C-alpha cells in the first residue's frame, strides 16, 4: 500500500486522550488513525446499505417474519 503524508489538526484534549490509549495499547498514531478511518468508512457503508435495502422484505413474500425474525416457524 502506498502511503501519502497528510497534515491533520486535532484538539489538544483529543490528542491527549488518544496518546493515553496508544501508550496502553503499544500502538502508533498512524496505525490508530488508519484503523479509525477504516472503521468509520465501514460504518458509513453499512448505514447506506441498510437505507438502500429498507423495505426489501415484506410480509407478503416472507410471511414467516410476521412474528419477528426469532420466530419458531423456521424450525
mmCIF file of C-alpha atoms in Angstrom:
data_model
loop_
_atom_site.group_PDB
_atom_site.id
_atom_site.type_symbol
_atom_site.label_atom_id
_atom_site.label_comp_id
_atom_site.label_asym_id
_atom_site.label_seq_id
_atom_site.Cartn_x
_atom_site.Cartn_y
_atom_site.Cartn_z
ATOM 1 C CA UNK A 1 0.000 0.000 0.000
ATOM 2 C CA UNK A 2 1.364 3.385 -0.976
ATOM 3 C CA UNK A 3 1.493 5.882 1.875
ATOM 4 C CA UNK A 4 0.935 9.614 1.498
ATOM 5 C CA UNK A 5 1.782 12.293 4.049
ATOM 6 C CA UNK A 6 -1.199 14.408 5.121
ATOM 7 C CA UNK A 7 -1.278 17.174 7.704
ATOM 8 C CA UNK A 8 -4.083 16.899 10.255
ATOM 9 C CA UNK A 9 -5.156 19.168 13.102
ATOM 10 C CA UNK A 10 -6.568 17.749 16.329
ATOM 11 C CA UNK A 11 -7.707 19.379 19.533
ATOM 12 C CA UNK A 12 -5.209 19.075 22.363
ATOM 13 C CA UNK A 13 -7.752 17.232 24.522
ATOM 14 C CA UNK A 14 -8.420 14.637 21.848
ATOM 15 C CA UNK A 15 -4.712 14.067 21.217
ATOM 16 C CA UNK A 16 -4.077 13.596 24.932
ATOM 17 C CA UNK A 17 -6.854 11.010 25.103
ATOM 18 C CA UNK A 18 -5.525 9.211 22.018
ATOM 19 C CA UNK A 19 -1.952 9.273 23.340
ATOM 20 C CA UNK A 20 -3.094 7.704 26.614
ATOM 21 C CA UNK A 21 -4.768 4.897 24.700
ATOM 22 C CA UNK A 22 -1.795 4.431 22.357
ATOM 23 C CA UNK A 23 0.573 4.047 25.294
ATOM 24 C CA UNK A 24 -1.665 1.397 26.867
ATOM 25 C CA UNK A 25 -2.105 -0.485 23.586
ATOM 26 C CA UNK A 26 1.504 -0.039 22.415
ATOM 27 C CA UNK A 27 0.229 1.288 19.087
ATOM 28 C CA UNK A 28 1.491 4.089 16.891
ATOM 29 C CA UNK A 29 -0.559 7.114 15.878
ATOM 30 C CA UNK A 30 -0.608 6.336 12.144
ATOM 31 C CA UNK A 31 -1.954 2.818 12.697
ATOM 32 C CA UNK A 32 -4.606 4.138 15.096
ATOM 33 C CA UNK A 33 -5.844 6.803 12.678
ATOM 34 C CA UNK A 34 -5.822 4.298 9.794
ATOM 35 C CA UNK A 35 -7.910 1.802 11.767
ATOM 36 C CA UNK A 36 -10.285 4.530 12.958
ATOM 37 C CA UNK A 37 -10.783 5.837 9.408
ATOM 38 C CA UNK A 38 -11.425 2.331 8.032
ATOM 39 C CA UNK A 39 -13.923 1.649 10.822
ATOM 40 C CA UNK A 40 -15.719 4.928 10.146
ATOM 41 C CA UNK A 41 -15.892 4.262 6.387
ATOM 42 C CA UNK A 42 -17.193 0.755 7.047
ATOM 43 C CA UNK A 43 -19.857 2.198 9.336
ATOM 44 C CA UNK A 44 -20.934 4.688 6.660
ATOM 45 C CA UNK A 45 -21.130 1.923 4.020
ATOM 46 C CA UNK A 46 -23.193 -0.269 6.357
ATOM 47 C CA UNK A 47 -25.590 2.573 7.121
ATOM 48 C CA UNK A 48 -26.002 3.299 3.415
ATOM 49 C CA UNK A 49 -26.647 -0.397 2.660
ATOM 50 C CA UNK A 50 -29.313 -0.536 5.373
ATOM 51 C CA UNK A 51 -31.012 2.558 3.953
ATOM 52 C CA UNK A 52 -30.909 1.161 0.402
ATOM 53 C CA UNK A 53 -32.335 -2.206 1.459
ATOM 54 C CA UNK A 54 -35.181 -0.789 3.547
ATOM 55 C CA UNK A 55 -38.415 -2.421 2.514
ATOM 56 C CA UNK A 56 -36.705 -5.232 0.607
ATOM 57 C CA UNK A 57 -38.595 -7.802 2.684
ATOM 58 C CA UNK A 58 -42.324 -7.749 3.099
ATOM 59 C CA UNK A 59 -44.818 -9.996 4.823
ATOM 60 C CA UNK A 60 -46.410 -10.972 1.516
ATOM 61 C CA UNK A 61 -43.196 -12.684 0.382
ATOM 62 C CA UNK A 62 -41.862 -13.609 3.837
ATOM 63 C CA UNK A 63 -44.908 -14.497 5.999
ATOM 64 C CA UNK A 64 -42.636 -16.248 8.498
ATOM 65 C CA UNK A 65 -41.397 -12.802 9.595
ATOM 66 C CA UNK A 66 -44.844 -11.767 10.837
ATOM 67 C CA UNK A 67 -43.855 -12.677 14.387
ATOM 68 C CA UNK A 68 -40.292 -11.357 14.068
ATOM 69 C CA UNK A 69 -37.014 -12.844 12.937
ATOM 70 C CA UNK A 70 -36.776 -15.078 16.030
ATOM 71 C CA UNK A 71 -39.983 -16.892 15.161
ATOM 72 C CA UNK A 72 -40.054 -20.689 15.572
ATOM 73 C CA UNK A 73 -41.722 -21.006 12.185
ATOM 74 C CA UNK A 74 -38.222 -21.583 10.821
ATOM 75 C CA UNK A 75 -37.596 -24.717 12.885
#
